[in-house]
mmCIF file of C-alpha atoms in Angstrom:
data_model
loop_
_atom_site.group_PDB
_atom_site.id
_atom_site.type_symbol
_atom_site.label_atom_id
_atom_site.label_comp_id
_atom_site.label_asym_id
_atom_site.label_seq_id
_atom_site.Cartn_x
_atom_site.Cartn_y
_atom_site.Cartn_z
ATOM 1 C CA UNK A 1 -34.254 9.684 55.331
ATOM 2 C CA UNK A 2 -30.287 9.506 55.626
ATOM 3 C CA UNK A 3 -28.397 6.930 54.120
ATOM 4 C CA UNK A 4 -27.097 5.688 57.725
ATOM 5 C CA UNK A 5 -30.430 5.406 59.063
ATOM 6 C CA UNK A 6 -31.722 3.692 55.848
ATOM 7 C CA UNK A 7 -29.143 1.077 55.874
ATOM 8 C CA UNK A 8 -29.362 0.239 59.485
ATOM 9 C CA UNK A 9 -33.513 -0.335 59.184
ATOM 10 C CA UNK A 10 -32.525 -2.503 56.032
ATOM 11 C CA UNK A 11 -30.404 -4.594 57.670
ATOM 12 C CA UNK A 12 -32.737 -4.968 60.404
ATOM 13 C CA UNK A 13 -35.804 -5.578 58.169
ATOM 14 C CA UNK A 14 -33.984 -7.999 56.255
ATOM 15 C CA UNK A 15 -32.548 -9.876 59.383
ATOM 16 C CA UNK A 16 -36.284 -10.289 60.777
ATOM 17 C CA UNK A 17 -37.964 -11.048 57.054
ATOM 18 C CA UNK A 18 -35.444 -14.184 57.259
ATOM 19 C CA UNK A 19 -35.991 -15.134 60.514
ATOM 20 C CA UNK A 20 -39.847 -14.771 60.120
ATOM 21 C CA UNK A 21 -39.677 -16.915 56.973
ATOM 22 C CA UNK A 22 -37.902 -19.650 59.005
ATOM 23 C CA UNK A 23 -40.699 -19.386 61.783
ATOM 24 C CA UNK A 24 -43.359 -20.145 58.648
ATOM 25 C CA UNK A 25 -41.581 -22.861 57.490
ATOM 26 C CA UNK A 26 -41.091 -24.836 60.413
ATOM 27 C CA UNK A 27 -44.735 -24.419 61.273
ATOM 28 C CA UNK A 28 -46.700 -24.519 57.909
ATOM 29 C CA UNK A 29 -47.066 -28.409 57.768
ATOM 30 C CA UNK A 30 -48.759 -28.169 61.288
ATOM 31 C CA UNK A 31 -52.833 -28.287 61.522
ATOM 32 C CA UNK A 32 -53.609 -24.446 61.315
ATOM 33 C CA UNK A 33 -56.846 -22.619 62.450
ATOM 34 C CA UNK A 34 -58.319 -21.318 59.084
ATOM 35 C CA UNK A 35 -60.568 -18.267 59.279
ATOM 36 C CA UNK A 36 -62.196 -15.945 56.376
ATOM 37 C CA UNK A 37 -62.610 -12.036 56.764
ATOM 38 C CA UNK A 38 -64.256 -9.842 54.087
ATOM 39 C CA UNK A 39 -65.047 -13.415 52.182
ATOM 40 C CA UNK A 40 -64.946 -17.023 51.995
ATOM 41 C CA UNK A 41 -62.182 -16.740 49.586
ATOM 42 C CA UNK A 42 -60.319 -13.955 51.880
ATOM 43 C CA UNK A 43 -58.257 -16.313 53.887
ATOM 44 C CA UNK A 44 -56.279 -15.750 57.338
ATOM 45 C CA UNK A 45 -54.264 -18.400 59.112
ATOM 46 C CA UNK A 46 -52.550 -18.171 62.868
ATOM 47 C CA UNK A 47 -49.651 -17.904 61.151
ATOM 48 C CA UNK A 48 -50.711 -14.640 59.409
ATOM 49 C CA UNK A 49 -51.649 -13.759 62.672
ATOM 50 C CA UNK A 50 -48.322 -14.514 64.798
ATOM 51 C CA UNK A 51 -45.793 -13.541 62.095
ATOM 52 C CA UNK A 52 -47.732 -9.788 62.201
ATOM 53 C CA UNK A 53 -46.822 -10.033 66.218
ATOM 54 C CA UNK A 54 -43.462 -10.966 65.747
ATOM 55 C CA UNK A 55 -42.568 -8.221 63.390
ATOM 56 C CA UNK A 56 -44.405 -5.739 65.459
ATOM 57 C CA UNK A 57 -42.801 -6.949 69.115
ATOM 58 C CA UNK A 58 -39.393 -6.629 67.096
ATOM 59 C CA UNK A 59 -40.119 -3.488 65.601
ATOM 60 C CA UNK A 60 -41.369 -1.855 68.760
ATOM 61 C CA UNK A 61 -38.787 -3.018 70.860
ATOM 62 C CA UNK A 62 -35.996 -1.751 68.550
ATOM 63 C CA UNK A 63 -37.477 1.626 67.047
ATOM 64 C CA UNK A 64 -40.342 2.607 69.987
ATOM 65 C CA UNK A 65 -41.396 5.589 68.003
ATOM 66 C CA UNK A 66 -41.904 3.963 64.409
ATOM 67 C CA UNK A 67 -45.594 3.524 63.506
ATOM 68 C CA UNK A 68 -46.975 0.081 61.855
ATOM 69 C CA UNK A 69 -49.429 -0.293 59.186
ATOM 70 C CA UNK A 70 -50.458 -3.952 58.934
ATOM 71 C CA UNK A 71 -52.751 -6.417 57.324
ATOM 72 C CA UNK A 72 -53.947 -8.168 60.519
ATOM 73 C CA UNK A 73 -54.571 -4.998 62.509
ATOM 74 C CA UNK A 74 -52.318 -5.556 65.381
ATOM 75 C CA UNK A 75 -50.356 -2.426 64.476
ATOM 76 C CA UNK A 76 -51.206 1.316 64.716
ATOM 77 C CA UNK A 77 -54.110 3.332 63.643
ATOM 78 C CA UNK A 78 -52.694 5.585 61.245
ATOM 79 C CA UNK A 79 -54.844 8.861 59.707
ATOM 80 C CA UNK A 80 -51.547 10.357 58.053
ATOM 81 C CA UNK A 81 -48.148 9.198 56.645
ATOM 82 C CA UNK A 82 -46.226 11.271 59.065
ATOM 83 C CA UNK A 83 -43.293 10.083 60.310
ATOM 84 C CA UNK A 84 -41.526 6.231 59.838
ATOM 85 C CA UNK A 85 -44.172 3.828 58.988
ATOM 86 C CA UNK A 86 -43.291 0.165 58.401
ATOM 87 C CA UNK A 87 -46.058 -1.416 55.962
ATOM 88 C CA UNK A 88 -46.565 -5.013 56.351
ATOM 89 C CA UNK A 89 -48.041 -7.899 54.871
ATOM 90 C CA UNK A 90 -47.045 -11.013 57.000
ATOM 91 C CA UNK A 91 -48.161 -13.587 54.337
ATOM 92 C CA UNK A 92 -49.333 -12.175 51.196
ATOM 93 C CA UNK A 93 -50.948 -15.035 48.910
ATOM 94 C CA UNK A 94 -52.508 -16.741 52.089
ATOM 95 C CA UNK A 95 -54.544 -18.750 49.834
ATOM 96 C CA UNK A 96 -51.713 -19.958 48.059
ATOM 97 C CA UNK A 97 -50.098 -20.710 51.369
ATOM 98 C CA UNK A 98 -53.510 -23.049 52.322
ATOM 99 C CA UNK A 99 -53.754 -24.666 49.040
ATOM 100 C CA UNK A 100 -50.416 -24.984 47.652
ATOM 101 C CA UNK A 101 -47.404 -24.431 50.154
ATOM 102 C CA UNK A 102 -45.756 -22.152 47.494
ATOM 103 C CA UNK A 103 -46.328 -18.792 45.709
ATOM 104 C CA UNK A 104 -46.421 -16.464 48.942
ATOM 105 C CA UNK A 105 -44.350 -13.981 50.303
ATOM 106 C CA UNK A 106 -43.492 -11.717 52.988
ATOM 107 C CA UNK A 107 -43.723 -7.619 51.980
ATOM 108 C CA UNK A 108 -42.153 -5.294 54.108
ATOM 109 C CA UNK A 109 -42.073 -1.621 52.892
ATOM 110 C CA UNK A 110 -40.459 1.073 55.329
ATOM 111 C CA UNK A 111 -41.834 4.949 54.383
ATOM 112 C CA UNK A 112 -40.894 8.233 55.849
ATOM 113 C CA UNK A 113 -42.903 11.275 55.790
ATOM 114 C CA UNK A 114 -44.773 8.998 52.719
ATOM 115 C CA UNK A 115 -41.839 8.425 50.445
ATOM 116 C CA UNK A 116 -41.035 4.499 50.028
ATOM 117 C CA UNK A 117 -37.334 4.349 51.260
ATOM 118 C CA UNK A 118 -36.963 0.310 51.540
ATOM 119 C CA UNK A 119 -38.460 -2.589 50.278
ATOM 120 C CA UNK A 120 -38.487 -6.241 50.588
ATOM 121 C CA UNK A 121 -40.540 -9.008 49.020
ATOM 122 C CA UNK A 122 -39.374 -12.312 50.148
ATOM 123 C CA UNK A 123 -40.979 -15.438 48.142
ATOM 124 C CA UNK A 124 -40.608 -17.797 51.337
ATOM 125 C CA UNK A 125 -40.440 -21.317 49.788
ATOM 126 C CA UNK A 126 -38.199 -20.169 46.950
ATOM 127 C CA UNK A 127 -35.777 -18.597 49.567
ATOM 128 C CA UNK A 128 -35.766 -15.505 47.112
ATOM 129 C CA UNK A 129 -35.580 -11.854 48.324
ATOM 130 C CA UNK A 130 -36.211 -9.175 46.188
ATOM 131 C CA UNK A 131 -35.049 -5.602 47.839
ATOM 132 C CA UNK A 132 -34.445 -2.092 47.438
ATOM 133 C CA UNK A 133 -33.362 0.826 49.194
ATOM 134 C CA UNK A 134 -34.620 4.119 47.595
ATOM 135 C CA UNK A 135 -31.691 5.110 45.017
ATOM 136 C CA UNK A 136 -29.435 2.668 45.361
ATOM 137 C CA UNK A 137 -31.077 -0.117 42.588
ATOM 138 C CA UNK A 138 -33.092 -3.157 42.832
ATOM 139 C CA UNK A 139 -31.750 -6.590 43.526
ATOM 140 C CA UNK A 140 -33.108 -10.164 43.606
ATOM 141 C CA UNK A 141 -30.781 -11.759 46.059
ATOM 142 C CA UNK A 142 -27.542 -10.176 45.481
ATOM 143 C CA UNK A 143 -27.720 -9.939 41.638
ATOM 144 C CA UNK A 144 -28.806 -6.159 40.542
ATOM 145 C CA UNK A 145 -32.115 -6.265 38.365
ATOM 146 C CA UNK A 146 -31.435 -4.411 35.216
ATOM 147 C CA UNK A 147 -33.512 -1.422 34.159
ATOM 148 C CA UNK A 148 -37.159 -2.273 32.477
ATOM 149 C CA UNK A 149 -37.043 -2.612 28.450
ATOM 150 C CA UNK A 150 -37.337 0.768 26.982
ATOM 151 C CA UNK A 151 -38.665 -0.598 23.927
ATOM 152 C CA UNK A 152 -41.808 -2.229 24.234
ATOM 153 C CA UNK A 153 -45.149 -2.267 22.592
ATOM 154 C CA UNK A 154 -48.373 -3.331 24.201
ATOM 155 C CA UNK A 155 -48.962 -6.131 21.799
ATOM 156 C CA UNK A 156 -46.215 -8.134 22.893
ATOM 157 C CA UNK A 157 -46.812 -7.759 26.710
ATOM 158 C CA UNK A 158 -47.462 -10.606 29.173
ATOM 159 C CA UNK A 159 -49.628 -8.715 31.939
ATOM 160 C CA UNK A 160 -50.568 -10.167 35.140
ATOM 161 C CA UNK A 161 -54.245 -10.124 35.843
ATOM 162 C CA UNK A 162 -57.187 -12.684 37.328
ATOM 163 C CA UNK A 163 -60.189 -13.642 36.168
ATOM 164 C CA UNK A 164 -62.479 -11.368 37.979
ATOM 165 C CA UNK A 165 -61.976 -8.682 35.416
ATOM 166 C CA UNK A 166 -63.990 -10.748 33.306
ATOM 167 C CA UNK A 167 -66.615 -12.325 35.507
ATOM 168 C CA UNK A 168 -66.960 -9.655 38.324
ATOM 169 C CA UNK A 169 -65.159 -6.316 37.055
ATOM 170 C CA UNK A 170 -67.454 -3.600 37.801
ATOM 171 C CA UNK A 171 -64.716 -0.959 37.098
ATOM 172 C CA UNK A 172 -64.305 -1.433 33.499
ATOM 173 C CA UNK A 173 -66.930 -2.114 30.528
ATOM 174 C CA UNK A 174 -66.597 -6.002 29.940
ATOM 175 C CA UNK A 175 -66.253 -5.403 26.151
ATOM 176 C CA UNK A 176 -63.634 -3.204 26.807
ATOM 177 C CA UNK A 177 -61.534 -5.557 28.979
ATOM 178 C CA UNK A 178 -62.130 -8.464 26.701
ATOM 179 C CA UNK A 179 -60.722 -6.322 23.730
ATOM 180 C CA UNK A 180 -57.468 -5.260 25.837
ATOM 181 C CA UNK A 181 -56.877 -8.934 26.478
ATOM 182 C CA UNK A 182 -57.072 -10.016 22.866
ATOM 183 C CA UNK A 183 -54.669 -6.967 21.901
ATOM 184 C CA UNK A 184 -51.856 -8.209 24.414
ATOM 185 C CA UNK A 185 -49.750 -11.190 24.172
ATOM 186 C CA UNK A 186 -50.906 -13.192 27.252
ATOM 187 C CA UNK A 187 -51.916 -12.856 30.588
ATOM 188 C CA UNK A 188 -50.906 -14.738 33.850
ATOM 189 C CA UNK A 189 -51.915 -14.976 37.395
ATOM 190 C CA UNK A 190 -49.910 -16.242 40.221
ATOM 191 C CA UNK A 191 -52.311 -15.013 43.105
ATOM 192 C CA UNK A 192 -49.898 -13.083 45.318
ATOM 193 C CA UNK A 193 -49.853 -9.388 44.329
ATOM 194 C CA UNK A 194 -46.379 -9.026 46.349
ATOM 195 C CA UNK A 195 -44.740 -11.309 43.957
ATOM 196 C CA UNK A 196 -46.563 -10.006 41.002
ATOM 197 C CA UNK A 197 -45.123 -6.735 41.538
ATOM 198 C CA UNK A 198 -41.802 -8.153 42.169
ATOM 199 C CA UNK A 199 -41.958 -10.110 38.447
ATOM 200 C CA UNK A 200 -42.685 -6.719 36.737
ATOM 201 C CA UNK A 201 -39.533 -5.609 38.874
ATOM 202 C CA UNK A 202 -37.643 -8.422 37.022
ATOM 203 C CA UNK A 203 -38.733 -7.819 33.852
ATOM 204 C CA UNK A 204 -40.888 -10.872 33.400
ATOM 205 C CA UNK A 205 -44.329 -9.385 33.795
ATOM 206 C CA UNK A 206 -44.675 -6.163 31.580
ATOM 207 C CA UNK A 207 -47.449 -5.272 34.015
ATOM 208 C CA UNK A 208 -50.064 -6.150 36.563
ATOM 209 C CA UNK A 209 -53.258 -4.819 37.216
ATOM 210 C CA UNK A 210 -55.519 -5.382 39.746
ATOM 211 C CA UNK A 211 -59.127 -4.395 41.240
ATOM 212 C CA UNK A 212 -58.336 -4.004 44.774
ATOM 213 C CA UNK A 213 -55.145 -4.180 46.880
ATOM 214 C CA UNK A 214 -54.729 -2.669 50.116
ATOM 215 C CA UNK A 215 -51.461 -0.353 51.149
ATOM 216 C CA UNK A 216 -49.407 -3.585 52.651
ATOM 217 C CA UNK A 217 -49.866 -4.973 49.494
ATOM 218 C CA UNK A 218 -48.215 -2.889 47.499
ATOM 219 C CA UNK A 219 -45.702 -0.649 49.591
ATOM 220 C CA UNK A 220 -42.885 -3.059 49.322
ATOM 221 C CA UNK A 221 -43.363 -3.168 45.786
ATOM 222 C CA UNK A 222 -43.531 0.248 44.616
ATOM 223 C CA UNK A 223 -40.168 0.898 45.746
ATOM 224 C CA UNK A 224 -38.585 -2.136 44.147
ATOM 225 C CA UNK A 225 -40.638 -1.443 40.701
ATOM 226 C CA UNK A 226 -39.281 2.238 40.812
ATOM 227 C CA UNK A 227 -35.828 1.742 41.318
ATOM 228 C CA UNK A 228 -35.780 -0.345 37.542
ATOM 229 C CA UNK A 229 -37.988 2.401 35.779
ATOM 230 C CA UNK A 230 -41.241 1.189 36.596
ATOM 231 C CA UNK A 231 -44.421 2.835 37.793
ATOM 232 C CA UNK A 232 -47.161 2.153 40.282
ATOM 233 C CA UNK A 233 -50.528 3.950 39.912
ATOM 234 C CA UNK A 234 -53.958 2.859 39.931
ATOM 235 C CA UNK A 235 -55.564 1.897 36.700
ATOM 236 C CA UNK A 236 -56.461 4.887 35.518
ATOM 237 C CA UNK A 237 -53.177 6.583 35.691
ATOM 238 C CA UNK A 238 -53.619 8.582 39.071
ATOM 239 C CA UNK A 239 -51.421 8.307 42.404
ATOM 240 C CA UNK A 240 -52.265 5.582 44.762
ATOM 241 C CA UNK A 241 -53.193 6.558 48.402
ATOM 242 C CA UNK A 242 -51.129 4.635 50.848
ATOM 243 C CA UNK A 243 -53.948 4.788 53.510
ATOM 244 C CA UNK A 244 -56.845 3.134 51.563
ATOM 245 C CA UNK A 245 -57.184 0.267 49.126
ATOM 246 C CA UNK A 246 -56.634 1.678 45.360
ATOM 247 C CA UNK A 247 -57.189 -0.428 41.948
ATOM 248 C CA UNK A 248 -53.908 -0.811 41.053
ATOM 249 C CA UNK A 249 -51.466 -0.565 38.233
ATOM 250 C CA UNK A 250 -47.652 -1.319 37.964
ATOM 251 C CA UNK A 251 -46.097 -1.552 34.710
ATOM 252 C CA UNK A 252 -43.132 -0.749 32.766
ATOM 253 C CA UNK A 253 -43.389 3.033 31.891
ATOM 254 C CA UNK A 254 -42.875 2.514 28.565
ATOM 255 C CA UNK A 255 -46.756 1.096 28.429
ATOM 256 C CA UNK A 256 -48.223 2.466 31.792
ATOM 257 C CA UNK A 257 -50.066 5.502 29.761
ATOM 258 C CA UNK A 258 -51.361 2.860 27.200
ATOM 259 C CA UNK A 259 -52.823 0.589 29.598
ATOM 260 C CA UNK A 260 -54.233 3.759 31.917
ATOM 261 C CA UNK A 261 -55.703 4.920 28.494
ATOM 262 C CA UNK A 262 -57.739 1.801 27.918
ATOM 263 C CA UNK A 263 -58.858 1.480 31.341
ATOM 264 C CA UNK A 264 -60.185 5.346 31.414
ATOM 265 C CA UNK A 265 -61.733 4.551 28.011
ATOM 266 C CA UNK A 266 -63.529 1.695 29.594
ATOM 267 C CA UNK A 267 -64.447 3.273 32.755
ATOM 268 C CA UNK A 268 -67.897 2.550 33.780
#
C-alpha cells in the first residue's frame, strides 16, 4: 500500500472510530438488549451490532471495493486475505461494557494483501487512542510510544492472563502452567484483548497470553505492537492465522521465545 492511500485510510478510520465512540457513549446508559453467543459469558448487545453496521456503512460508501471482516457477522465472508480488508471489533470487552461501563475498546485494523497497514485501538471511556501506521511508529494519542525494553528477564515480567489458564486450560499441562506463573513477577487481567495488546505496546504489560482469540480481537493490536518491536504469535511461537481463531501470545521480543518454550514443553 502506498503512503498516500495509507494516510487517507488512517484519517478516515480515525474519524469514524471517534464518531462510533460518541454514539456508544450517548446510548450506553439506555436499556440495552443483551444476548449470548457461544456461551452464557459471551455477550453481545444491540450497540455491538449497531456500531458494526455504522462502520460497514461508512466503509462500503467510501470504498466499495474493500472487504470487511467483523465480529458480529455483518461483514464479508472471506476465504483469503487478498485485497484491502478492514478487520473490526465494534466493542471489544463487551462484558466490561455491560457490567462496568468502562475497560472496553473499539478495535480496527486495515490489512492489504495480508499485511497490517493500520491499527487503531480506542479506549472509549478513557478517550485514549492507540494507533499506528506501518513503518511510522506507534502512538498513544499524540505521544509516540517508546521501543520496548531491550533488557528484560522472565522473572521480572508482568503478564496479562486470566483464570481460565488454571481452571479450564485444555492446551497446557496445569502443573507446567502453575510453575510458569510462579516464575514470573505477576499476572494481570483487564477483560479486553485489544486493550491488553495496547498495554503491551505501551510497556505496562510485558506479554499477554490467551487461549482463543479471533482475527478482529488482534488485527489492530498486531500492527501497533509491531511498531514498538513486539511480536505476536500463537502461544507456541508459530504465526497466527488471520482467518481463524488462535491461542495468542503478544510479547516483548526479548521474552517471547522463552514463553513459547515453556508453552511447548507443557503442551498437552
